[in-house]
Short mmCIF file of C-alpha atoms and ligand atoms in Angstrom, two decimals:
data_model
loop_
_atom_site.label_atom_id
_atom_site.label_comp_id
_atom_site.label_asym_id
_atom_site.label_seq_id
_atom_site.Cartn_x
_atom_site.Cartn_y
_atom_site.Cartn_z
CA PHE A 18 73.88 63.08 113.30
CA ALA A 19 73.63 61.24 109.84
CA LYS A 20 72.47 64.26 108.06
CA ARG A 21 75.52 66.32 109.08
CA ALA A 22 77.72 63.20 109.07
CA GLY A 23 77.15 63.01 105.32
CA GLY A 24 76.91 66.78 105.34
CA SER A 25 80.54 66.68 106.02
CA GLN A 26 81.67 63.79 104.12
CA VAL A 27 80.41 66.09 101.28
CA HIS A 28 82.19 68.78 102.39
CA PHE A 29 85.36 66.51 102.40
CA PHE A 30 85.42 64.84 99.12
CA ASP A 31 84.53 69.14 97.40
CA ALA A 32 87.97 70.01 99.59
CA VAL A 33 89.81 66.47 97.97
CA LEU A 34 88.74 66.89 94.72
CA ALA A 35 89.67 70.86 94.99
CA HIS A 36 92.80 69.67 95.85
CA GLU A 37 93.60 67.31 93.35
CA GLU A 38 92.30 70.05 90.79
CA GLN A 39 94.71 72.53 92.39
CA GLN A 40 97.61 70.28 92.11
CA GLU A 41 96.50 69.57 88.20
CA GLN A 42 96.75 72.89 87.56
CA GLN A 43 100.20 72.95 89.34
CA ILE A 44 101.53 70.24 87.06
CA ARG A 45 99.84 71.81 83.81
CA GLU A 46 101.60 75.36 84.97
CA ARG A 47 104.47 73.38 85.16
CA ILE A 48 104.36 71.81 81.53
CA GLN A 49 103.63 75.22 79.79
CA ALA A 50 107.09 76.22 81.76
CA GLY A 51 108.72 72.97 80.92
CA LEU A 52 108.08 73.69 77.01
CA ALA A 53 109.28 76.98 77.10
CA ASN A 54 112.73 75.52 78.63
CA HIS A 55 113.32 72.82 76.41
CA GLU A 56 112.52 69.86 79.14
CA PHE A 57 110.92 67.82 76.94
CA LEU A 58 112.62 65.73 74.33
CA LEU A 59 111.92 62.69 72.20
CA ALA A 60 112.80 58.82 72.02
CA TYR A 61 113.00 56.38 69.13
CA GLN A 62 111.38 53.23 69.16
CA PRO A 63 112.53 50.94 66.36
CA LYS A 64 109.66 49.61 63.58
CA VAL A 65 111.24 46.53 61.75
CA ASP A 66 110.54 44.53 58.94
CA MET A 67 111.29 41.14 60.35
CA LEU A 68 110.94 38.86 57.07
CA CYS A 69 113.51 41.01 55.14
CA GLY A 70 115.47 42.13 58.57
CA ARG A 71 115.00 46.15 57.69
CA VAL A 72 114.63 48.94 59.57
CA ILE A 73 111.21 50.70 58.36
CA GLY A 74 111.20 53.51 60.42
CA PHE A 75 110.90 54.84 64.50
CA GLU A 76 107.70 55.94 66.79
CA ALA A 77 108.95 59.04 68.75
CA LEU A 78 108.04 58.69 72.14
CA VAL A 79 107.27 62.05 74.23
CA ARG A 80 109.52 61.90 77.68
CA TRP A 81 109.94 65.04 80.13
CA GLN A 82 113.38 65.69 81.80
CA HIS A 83 111.81 67.23 84.57
CA PRO A 84 114.61 69.39 86.64
CA GLU A 85 113.37 67.91 90.18
CA ARG A 86 111.68 64.69 89.26
CA GLY A 87 113.71 63.04 87.08
CA LEU A 88 113.11 61.85 83.29
CA LEU A 89 109.22 61.09 83.55
CA GLN A 90 106.92 58.97 80.86
CA PRO A 91 103.82 59.99 78.99
CA SER A 92 101.99 58.42 81.38
CA ALA A 93 102.74 60.64 84.36
CA PHE A 94 101.72 63.87 82.07
CA VAL A 95 99.95 63.13 78.76
CA PRO A 96 96.75 61.88 80.85
CA MET A 97 96.48 65.17 82.38
CA ILE A 98 96.67 67.64 79.20
CA GLU A 99 94.85 65.38 77.16
CA ASP A 100 91.19 67.76 77.66
CA HIS A 101 93.45 71.01 77.82
CA GLU A 102 95.04 73.28 74.90
CA LEU A 103 98.52 72.26 76.36
CA VAL A 104 98.33 68.91 74.06
CA GLU A 105 98.54 70.43 71.37
CA GLN A 106 100.99 72.49 72.00
CA LEU A 107 103.19 69.50 73.09
CA GLY A 108 102.14 67.79 69.81
CA ASP A 109 102.72 70.72 67.70
CA TRP A 110 106.13 70.53 69.15
CA ALA A 111 106.85 66.82 68.93
CA ILE A 112 105.67 66.85 65.37
CA GLY A 113 108.32 70.28 64.60
CA GLU A 114 111.27 67.93 66.78
CA ALA A 115 110.60 65.08 64.98
CA VAL A 116 111.27 66.48 61.60
CA ARG A 117 114.32 67.92 62.61
CA GLN A 118 115.81 64.83 63.86
CA ALA A 119 114.32 63.00 60.82
CA ALA A 120 116.58 66.37 58.78
CA ASP A 121 119.67 65.68 60.71
CA TRP A 122 119.92 62.02 60.09
CA LEU A 123 119.02 62.49 56.55
CA ALA A 124 122.26 64.75 56.94
CA ALA A 125 124.48 62.04 58.46
CA GLY A 126 123.52 59.59 55.79
CA VAL A 127 120.77 58.05 57.76
CA LYS A 128 117.47 57.93 55.98
CA THR A 129 114.40 56.67 58.06
CA SER A 130 111.20 57.92 58.91
CA VAL A 131 109.67 58.88 62.04
CA SER A 132 105.84 58.81 63.77
CA VAL A 133 104.38 60.75 66.37
CA ASN A 134 101.30 59.88 68.38
CA ILE A 135 98.52 63.03 67.59
CA SER A 136 95.76 63.50 70.73
CA PRO A 137 92.21 63.81 69.50
CA ARG A 138 92.10 67.41 70.73
CA HIS A 139 94.92 68.56 68.61
CA LEU A 140 94.16 66.76 65.38
CA LEU A 141 90.72 68.07 65.18
CA ARG A 142 92.22 72.00 65.40
CA PRO A 143 91.02 73.80 62.38
CA ASP A 144 94.86 74.45 61.82
CA PHE A 145 96.05 71.27 62.03
CA ILE A 146 97.13 70.87 58.47
CA GLU A 147 98.33 74.26 57.93
CA ARG A 148 100.64 73.74 60.92
CA LEU A 149 101.46 70.32 59.41
CA GLY A 150 102.39 72.14 56.39
CA PHE A 151 104.35 74.60 57.80
CA HIS A 152 106.83 72.03 59.60
CA LEU A 153 107.16 69.80 56.49
CA GLY A 154 107.84 72.72 54.61
CA ARG A 155 111.11 74.06 56.78
CA PHE A 156 112.96 70.87 55.36
CA PRO A 157 112.29 70.82 51.96
CA GLN A 158 115.19 68.13 51.69
CA LEU A 159 112.72 65.47 53.40
CA HIS A 160 110.12 63.64 51.38
CA ALA A 161 106.82 63.94 52.96
CA GLY A 162 106.54 60.28 53.66
CA VAL A 163 109.45 60.44 56.29
CA LEU A 164 106.42 61.27 58.17
CA GLU A 165 103.83 59.40 59.56
CA LEU A 166 101.01 59.87 62.18
CA GLU A 167 99.27 57.89 64.71
CA ILE A 168 96.19 58.15 65.84
CA LEU A 169 94.18 56.15 68.12
CA GLU A 170 90.86 53.87 67.27
CA THR A 171 88.44 55.18 70.10
CA THR A 172 89.33 58.93 68.53
CA ALA A 173 88.25 58.08 65.04
CA ILE A 174 85.07 56.50 66.53
CA LYS A 175 84.26 59.27 68.21
CA ASP A 176 84.24 61.72 65.58
CA PHE A 177 83.72 59.69 62.23
CA SER A 178 84.08 62.39 59.98
CA ALA A 179 85.97 65.03 60.97
CA VAL A 180 88.91 61.89 61.19
CA ALA A 181 88.10 60.82 57.75
CA ASP A 182 88.52 64.50 56.53
CA PHE A 183 91.59 64.84 59.15
CA ILE A 184 93.19 61.62 57.18
CA GLY A 185 92.36 62.53 53.72
CA ALA A 186 93.88 66.12 54.38
CA CYS A 187 97.26 64.41 55.99
CA LYS A 188 97.24 62.21 52.58
CA ALA A 189 96.68 64.80 50.83
CA LEU A 190 100.17 66.46 52.12
CA GLY A 191 101.89 62.85 51.62
CA VAL A 192 101.81 62.16 55.45
CA PRO A 193 100.40 58.47 56.18
CA VAL A 194 98.13 58.22 59.09
CA VAL A 195 98.16 54.90 61.32
CA MET A 196 95.31 53.50 63.59
CA ASP A 197 97.15 52.99 66.85
CA ASP A 198 96.35 50.48 69.68
CA PHE A 199 94.44 48.70 67.01
CA GLY A 200 91.72 45.83 68.74
CA THR A 201 90.23 47.55 71.49
CA GLY A 202 88.15 50.52 70.18
CA TYR A 203 85.42 47.96 68.67
CA SER A 204 85.44 50.04 65.60
CA SER A 205 83.29 48.82 63.17
CA LEU A 206 84.32 46.99 59.65
CA THR A 207 82.08 49.51 58.20
CA TYR A 208 84.07 52.47 59.80
CA LEU A 209 87.15 51.56 59.22
CA ARG A 210 86.65 50.52 55.15
CA ARG A 211 85.64 54.42 54.88
CA LEU A 212 88.83 55.62 57.05
CA PRO A 213 91.94 55.88 54.52
CA VAL A 214 94.64 55.10 56.82
CA SER A 215 97.60 53.81 55.56
CA ALA A 216 97.88 50.35 58.46
CA LEU A 217 96.44 49.29 61.91
CA LYS A 218 98.92 48.93 64.60
CA LEU A 219 97.79 45.66 66.24
CA ASP A 220 97.53 46.75 69.82
CA GLN A 221 99.88 44.79 72.34
CA SER A 222 97.58 43.41 74.49
CA PHE A 223 97.09 40.91 72.02
CA VAL A 224 100.53 40.25 70.88
CA ARG A 225 101.60 39.87 74.54
CA GLY A 226 99.06 37.25 75.14
CA MET A 227 99.34 35.15 71.41
CA LEU A 228 101.82 32.58 72.51
CA GLU A 229 99.39 31.45 75.10
CA ASP A 230 96.20 32.23 74.15
CA PRO A 231 94.54 30.71 71.34
CA GLU A 232 91.96 33.67 71.40
CA ASP A 233 94.10 36.50 71.14
CA GLU A 234 96.12 34.64 68.21
CA ALA A 235 92.42 34.27 66.66
CA ILE A 236 91.83 38.17 66.88
CA ILE A 237 94.95 39.11 65.06
CA ARG A 238 94.72 36.63 62.68
CA GLY A 239 91.18 37.72 62.02
CA ILE A 240 92.71 41.78 61.94
CA LEU A 241 95.30 40.49 59.17
CA VAL A 242 92.93 38.86 57.07
CA MET A 243 90.76 41.94 57.16
CA ALA A 244 93.64 44.68 56.50
CA ARG A 245 94.70 42.64 53.75
CA GLY A 246 91.10 42.39 52.23
CA PHE A 247 90.61 46.41 52.68
CA GLY A 248 94.79 46.82 51.59
CA ARG A 249 96.43 47.88 54.46
CA LYS A 250 98.89 47.23 56.23
CA THR A 251 100.07 46.00 59.68
CA ILE A 252 102.59 46.65 61.60
CA ALA A 253 102.33 44.52 65.39
CA GLU A 254 103.55 46.23 68.78
CA GLY A 255 104.82 44.63 72.00
CA VAL A 256 107.04 42.04 70.12
CA GLU A 257 108.40 41.41 73.78
CA SER A 258 110.68 38.56 72.50
CA VAL A 259 111.99 37.03 69.08
CA ALA A 260 109.63 34.04 69.67
CA HIS A 261 106.64 36.60 69.12
CA GLY A 262 108.44 37.73 65.91
CA ASN A 263 108.37 33.90 64.86
CA ALA A 264 104.85 33.42 65.96
CA LEU A 265 103.58 36.56 64.07
CA LEU A 266 105.94 35.43 60.88
CA ALA A 267 104.21 32.46 60.93
CA LEU A 268 100.77 34.26 60.51
CA GLY A 269 101.75 36.73 57.79
CA CYS A 270 102.57 39.79 60.28
CA THR A 271 106.08 40.78 58.77
CA LEU A 272 106.26 44.21 60.43
CA GLY A 273 107.15 44.88 64.16
CA GLN A 274 107.98 47.02 67.29
CA GLY A 275 108.77 45.98 70.72
CA TYR A 276 111.17 45.61 73.32
CA GLY A 277 112.34 42.26 72.20
CA ILE A 278 113.51 44.41 68.86
CA ALA A 279 114.47 47.48 71.00
CA LYS A 280 113.05 50.04 73.67
CA PRO A 281 112.89 53.89 72.71
CA LEU A 282 116.34 54.90 72.40
CA PRO A 283 117.90 58.30 72.74
CA ALA A 284 117.94 59.79 69.38
CA ALA A 285 122.13 59.71 69.58
CA GLU A 286 121.83 55.99 69.53
CA VAL A 287 119.69 55.35 66.11
CA PRO A 288 122.17 55.51 63.84
CA GLY A 289 124.09 52.91 65.17
CA TRP A 290 121.33 50.77 66.42
CA ILE A 291 119.78 50.42 62.87
CA ALA A 292 123.52 49.26 61.08
CA ALA A 293 124.17 46.68 64.20
CA PHE A 294 120.11 45.19 63.30
CA GLU A 295 120.78 45.43 59.72
CA GLN A 296 124.27 43.55 59.98
CA ALA A 297 122.59 40.62 62.17
CA PRO A 298 118.66 40.79 62.16
CA PRO A 299 117.60 38.37 64.61
CA TRP A 300 115.07 36.62 62.57
CA GLY A 301 117.42 36.30 59.57
CA ARG A 302 116.65 37.73 56.29
CA ALA A 303 114.11 36.04 53.30
CA PRO A 304 115.33 35.48 50.37
CA GLY A 305 114.20 37.82 47.58
CA CYS A 306 114.35 40.76 50.26
P1 C2E B 424 101.51 53.92 72.03
O1 C2E B 424 101.47 54.94 71.29
O2 C2E B 424 100.70 52.53 72.15
O3 C2E B 424 102.91 53.63 72.29
C1 C2E B 424 103.80 52.28 72.75
C2 C2E B 424 104.07 52.20 74.04
O4 C2E B 424 104.41 50.91 74.65
C3 C2E B 424 105.07 53.11 74.34
O5 C2E B 424 105.29 53.40 76.06
C4 C2E B 424 106.69 52.43 74.38
O6 C2E B 424 108.09 51.99 75.23
C5 C2E B 424 105.28 51.05 75.06
N1 C2E B 424 106.27 49.32 74.50
C6 C2E B 424 106.54 49.21 73.05
N2 C2E B 424 107.39 47.99 73.02
C7 C2E B 424 106.84 47.33 74.28
C8 C2E B 424 106.87 45.94 74.49
O7 C2E B 424 107.14 45.01 73.43
N3 C2E B 424 106.31 45.98 75.81
C9 C2E B 424 105.71 46.89 76.39
N4 C2E B 424 105.26 46.29 77.83
N5 C2E B 424 105.62 48.05 76.41
C10 C2E B 424 105.85 48.20 74.92
P2 C2E B 424 105.32 54.82 76.12
O8 C2E B 424 106.26 55.39 75.44
O9 C2E B 424 105.25 54.95 77.64
O10 C2E B 424 103.94 55.26 75.51
C11 C2E B 424 103.11 55.63 76.40
C12 C2E B 424 101.73 56.08 75.26
O11 C2E B 424 101.67 57.51 75.54
C13 C2E B 424 101.64 56.34 73.74
O12 C2E B 424 100.76 54.72 73.55
C14 C2E B 424 100.87 57.14 73.36
O13 C2E B 424 99.43 56.75 73.80
C15 C2E B 424 101.25 58.16 74.28
N6 C2E B 424 102.45 59.42 73.70
C16 C2E B 424 103.85 58.72 73.76
N7 C2E B 424 104.07 60.03 73.22
C17 C2E B 424 103.08 61.36 72.93
C18 C2E B 424 103.33 62.25 72.28
O14 C2E B 424 104.09 62.89 71.63
N8 C2E B 424 102.09 62.86 72.01
C19 C2E B 424 101.29 62.28 72.94
N9 C2E B 424 99.51 62.98 72.58
N10 C2E B 424 100.98 60.75 73.05
C20 C2E B 424 101.71 60.27 73.28
MG1 MG B 425 101.60 54.97 69.28
MG1 MG B 426 99.90 51.90 70.84
MG1 MG B 427 99.29 52.80 73.73
#
């Protein structure tokens, strides 16, 4: 009897897995159709210099305006395509859309930069750099540095030499690469030293905890010292309040991004937001800025 029960249990789980796989496949087909139907859009979250009270750029974050399910956040669909060719299509669309938006803002007198998140599978594509050149070439009025790419620390560890080549090739095109969610991937200092990333983005978990947890603060201090030694910039994500900004400024971390500054905004709100922020910067403006 036990054997029979076990046997039917296996069939049961097989059926569940098959059903899940079928559902995910259906969602992927919807994503493919959604790309063709222009259902994806980018929201833009400001990155600021808290010391000088200036906006330094925006992170482009993908959203899916689903016809039946409403506005979906990336956690609802990006994980499902990370291991599929679709994530390359979505990423390529995001780069094209971000530079188009930067060119639109420039035409309206708003000079700013945008960063785009790139999935591991996408950046390893042999034609990535060629496509990057193509997107930038469409807008010769833009300086290459208006586009920045964010890659995960965990990606860099997994495929070190390919990622090092990728970063070098982007840099040669004038596109800086930043290491996202830094501090969560346990990358060794030796690795970091050999990766030509322009900046480290401190993971929001440390920033969120730094006011209560001295160990989180110690991790941030350590990363700041190391980044300085290696000549890399640092930016803190997860700046949820003015107090977080104050604590970061006290440690010498002047660049930040987070809900305490602004949530991701629709593109149309960006020019007005920049003007309002720079008119009355929450941390003031240090002398000499
Ligand atoms: P990420 O690149 O680390 O982006 C930061 C995420 O943290 C964003 O969520 C942002 O809205 C959120 N966030 C910003 N400030 C705060 C804060 O102060 N507190 C809290 N609790 N959260 C904050 P979002 O937009 O849901 O994006 C989640 C992740 O999805 C991103 O993490 C990124 O890994 C991925 N993603 C977003 N857009 C794209 C894309 O175009 N392509 C790919 N491949 N991945 C993307
Ligand atoms: Mg990011
Ligand atoms: Mg991040
Ligand atoms: Mg993240």
